[in-house]
Coordinates of C-alpha atoms in Angstrom, one line a residue:
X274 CA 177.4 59.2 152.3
X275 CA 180.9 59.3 151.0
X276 CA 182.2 56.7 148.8
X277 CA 185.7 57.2 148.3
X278 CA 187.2 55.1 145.0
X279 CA 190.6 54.2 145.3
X280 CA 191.1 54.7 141.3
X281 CA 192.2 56.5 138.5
X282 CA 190.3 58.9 137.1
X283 CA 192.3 60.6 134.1
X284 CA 195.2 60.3 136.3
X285 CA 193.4 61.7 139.4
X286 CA 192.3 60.0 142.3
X287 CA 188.7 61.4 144.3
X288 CA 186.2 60.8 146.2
X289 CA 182.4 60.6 145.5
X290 CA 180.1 62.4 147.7
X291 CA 176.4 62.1 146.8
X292 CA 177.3 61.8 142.8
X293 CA 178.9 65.0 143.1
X294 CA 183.0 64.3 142.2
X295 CA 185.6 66.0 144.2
X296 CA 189.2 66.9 142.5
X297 CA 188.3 64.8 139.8
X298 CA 187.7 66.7 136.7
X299 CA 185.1 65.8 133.8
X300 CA 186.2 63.0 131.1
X301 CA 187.2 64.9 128.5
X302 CA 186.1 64.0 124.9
X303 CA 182.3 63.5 125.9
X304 CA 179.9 64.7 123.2
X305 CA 177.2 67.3 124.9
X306 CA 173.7 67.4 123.0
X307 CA 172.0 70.8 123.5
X308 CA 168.4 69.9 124.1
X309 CA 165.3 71.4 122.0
X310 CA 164.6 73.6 124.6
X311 CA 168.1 74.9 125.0
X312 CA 168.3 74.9 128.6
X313 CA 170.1 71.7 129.1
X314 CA 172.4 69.1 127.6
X315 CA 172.3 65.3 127.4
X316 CA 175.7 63.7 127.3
X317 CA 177.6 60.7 125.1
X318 CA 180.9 59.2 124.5
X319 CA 182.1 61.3 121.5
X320 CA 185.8 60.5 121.6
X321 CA 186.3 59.9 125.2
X322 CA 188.8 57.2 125.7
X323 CA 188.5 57.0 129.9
X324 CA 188.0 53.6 131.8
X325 CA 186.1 55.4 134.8
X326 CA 184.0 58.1 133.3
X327 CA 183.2 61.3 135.4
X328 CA 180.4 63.2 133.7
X329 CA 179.9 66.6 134.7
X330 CA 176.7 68.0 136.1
X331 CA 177.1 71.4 133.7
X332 CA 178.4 72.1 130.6
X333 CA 179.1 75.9 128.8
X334 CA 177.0 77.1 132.2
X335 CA 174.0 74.5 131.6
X336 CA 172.7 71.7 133.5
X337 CA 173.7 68.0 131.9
X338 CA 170.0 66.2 132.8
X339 CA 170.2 63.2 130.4
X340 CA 172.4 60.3 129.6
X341 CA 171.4 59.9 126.0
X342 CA 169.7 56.7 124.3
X343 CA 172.7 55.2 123.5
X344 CA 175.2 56.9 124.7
X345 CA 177.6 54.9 125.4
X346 CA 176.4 51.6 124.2
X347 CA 179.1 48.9 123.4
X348 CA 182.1 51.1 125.3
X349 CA 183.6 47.7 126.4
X350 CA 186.6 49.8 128.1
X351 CA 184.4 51.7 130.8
X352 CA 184.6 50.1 133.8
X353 CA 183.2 52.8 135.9
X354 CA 180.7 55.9 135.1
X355 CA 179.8 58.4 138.2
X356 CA 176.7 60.0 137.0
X357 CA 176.0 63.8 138.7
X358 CA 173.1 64.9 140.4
X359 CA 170.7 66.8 138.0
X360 CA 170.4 64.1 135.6
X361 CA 167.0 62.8 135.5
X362 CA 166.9 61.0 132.4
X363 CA 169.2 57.4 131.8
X364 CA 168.2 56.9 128.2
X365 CA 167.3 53.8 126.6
X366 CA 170.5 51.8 126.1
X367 CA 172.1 54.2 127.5
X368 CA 175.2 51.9 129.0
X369 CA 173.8 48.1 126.8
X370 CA 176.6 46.2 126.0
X371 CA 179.6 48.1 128.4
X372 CA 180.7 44.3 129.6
X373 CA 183.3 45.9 131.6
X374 CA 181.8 48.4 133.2
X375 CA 181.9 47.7 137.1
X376 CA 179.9 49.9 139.0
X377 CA 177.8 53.2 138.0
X378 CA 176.3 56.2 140.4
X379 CA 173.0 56.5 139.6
X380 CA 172.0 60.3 141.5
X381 CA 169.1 61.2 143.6
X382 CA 168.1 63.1 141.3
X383 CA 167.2 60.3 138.6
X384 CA 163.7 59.4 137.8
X385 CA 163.4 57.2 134.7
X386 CA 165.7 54.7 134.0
X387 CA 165.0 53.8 130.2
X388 CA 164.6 51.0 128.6
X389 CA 167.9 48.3 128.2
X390 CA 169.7 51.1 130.0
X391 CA 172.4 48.6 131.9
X392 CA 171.2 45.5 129.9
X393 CA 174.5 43.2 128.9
X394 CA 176.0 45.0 131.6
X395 CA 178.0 41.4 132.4
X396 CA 180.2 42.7 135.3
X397 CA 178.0 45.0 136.7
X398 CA 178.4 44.1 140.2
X399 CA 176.0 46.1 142.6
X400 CA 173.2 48.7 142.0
X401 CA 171.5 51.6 143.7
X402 CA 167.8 52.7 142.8
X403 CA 167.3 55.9 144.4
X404 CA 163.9 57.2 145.8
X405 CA 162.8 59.7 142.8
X406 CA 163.5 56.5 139.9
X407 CA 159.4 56.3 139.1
X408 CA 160.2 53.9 137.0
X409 CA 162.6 50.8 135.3
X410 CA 162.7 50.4 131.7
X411 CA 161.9 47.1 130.3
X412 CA 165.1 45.0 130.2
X413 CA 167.0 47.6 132.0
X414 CA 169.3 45.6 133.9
X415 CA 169.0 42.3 131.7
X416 CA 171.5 39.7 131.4
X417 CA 174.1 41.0 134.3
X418 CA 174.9 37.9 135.8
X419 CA 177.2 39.4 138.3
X420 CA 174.6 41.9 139.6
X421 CA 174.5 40.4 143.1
X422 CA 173.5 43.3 145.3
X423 CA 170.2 45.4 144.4
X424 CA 168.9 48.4 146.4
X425 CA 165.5 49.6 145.3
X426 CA 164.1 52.5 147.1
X427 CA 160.1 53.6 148.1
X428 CA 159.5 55.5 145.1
X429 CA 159.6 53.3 142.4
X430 CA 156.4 52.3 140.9
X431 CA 157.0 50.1 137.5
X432 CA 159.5 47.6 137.3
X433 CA 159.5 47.4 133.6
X434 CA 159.1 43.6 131.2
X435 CA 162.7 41.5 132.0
X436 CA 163.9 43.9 133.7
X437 CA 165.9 42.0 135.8
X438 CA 166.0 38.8 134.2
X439 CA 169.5 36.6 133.9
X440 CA 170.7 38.2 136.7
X441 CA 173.1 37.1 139.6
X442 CA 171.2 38.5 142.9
X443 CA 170.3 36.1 145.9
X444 CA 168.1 38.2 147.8
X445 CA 165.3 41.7 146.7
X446 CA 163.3 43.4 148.4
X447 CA 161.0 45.6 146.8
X448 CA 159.4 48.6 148.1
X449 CA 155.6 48.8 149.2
X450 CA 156.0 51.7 146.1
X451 CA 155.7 49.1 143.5
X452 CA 152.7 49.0 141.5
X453 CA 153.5 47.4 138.3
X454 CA 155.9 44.8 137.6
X455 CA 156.3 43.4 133.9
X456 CA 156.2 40.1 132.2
X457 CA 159.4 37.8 133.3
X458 CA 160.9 41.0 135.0
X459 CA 163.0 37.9 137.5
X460 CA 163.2 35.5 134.9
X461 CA 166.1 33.0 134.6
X462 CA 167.8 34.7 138.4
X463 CA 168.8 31.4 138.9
X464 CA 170.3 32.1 142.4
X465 CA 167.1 34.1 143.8
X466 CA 166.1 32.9 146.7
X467 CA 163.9 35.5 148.3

């Protein structure tokens, strides 16, 4: 699969290929969090200033496998974020609040997105939940009224509490995966159909 993105990228232009970014080099000003065990980082904003952020899947010769809790909560400027294979981890809140932010990569190799990860996400416009995601946070997409189009792949087993709720999407179908799905998770999807 090969998604090429006709924008600017720190004044490069690439294409996507399975979360992994070609000829378009890493956001620079991100903020890298060396984790407890000292093996990998998790990744934030810092002083990064880019509409369309490219994270990198290492940093200093270490995996990046986390988006941390907050990480780039309330960036109203992003517009895009490509997320790399090898992160497993979207933290809670992660991307809450980025109104602008358009579309986001999330990798194969995902397999918790945390709780009010996307939530407030208000031009969020499509969405694809890849096999490994186990589960969906509670409130992780809430209140993106322009998410019309939502893939979730066999794999996932929680849909967490509101988890989709105030959302813009017509049509879901969930995978025979699904075990758990929370209180109100569709709540207020207005234009849900089926």
């Amino acid at each position: 699969l090969c998604l090429c993105m006709l924008a600017t990228w720190g004044g490069a232009t690439g294409c996507a290929t399975d979360n992994n970014v070609q000829d378009v080099p890493p956001s620079k000003g991100l903020e890298y969090t060396l984790g407890e065990d000292g093996l990998s980082y998790s990744v934030s904003v810092g002083e990064c200033t880019d509409y369309a952020i490219v994270i990198p899947s290492e940093y200093e010769g270490k995996p990046v496998t986390a988006i941390a809790g907050g990480g780039f909560k309330d960036c109203v400027r992003i517009t895009h974020a490509d997320i790399p294979r090898g992160v497993t981890v979207i933290g809670e809140q992660s991307f809450s609040g980025c109104t602008k932010l358009l579309y986001v990569t999330i990798p194969t190799s995902a397999t918790v997105i945390g709780d009010n990860a996307f939530s407030d996400c208000a031009s969020l416009r499509k969405i694809d939940i890849p096999e490994n995601v186990v589960s969906i946070g509670v409130g992780a997409f809430e209140n993106c009224g322009k998410l019309a189009e939502v893939t979730v792949a066999d794999g996932v087993t929680v849909i967490g509490d509101r988890a989709f709720s105030d959302c813009g999407f017509e049509n879901l179908t969930l995978p025979n995966s699904v075990v758990s799905i929370g209180d109100n998770a569709f709540d207020n999807c207005a234009k849900l159909k089926s």
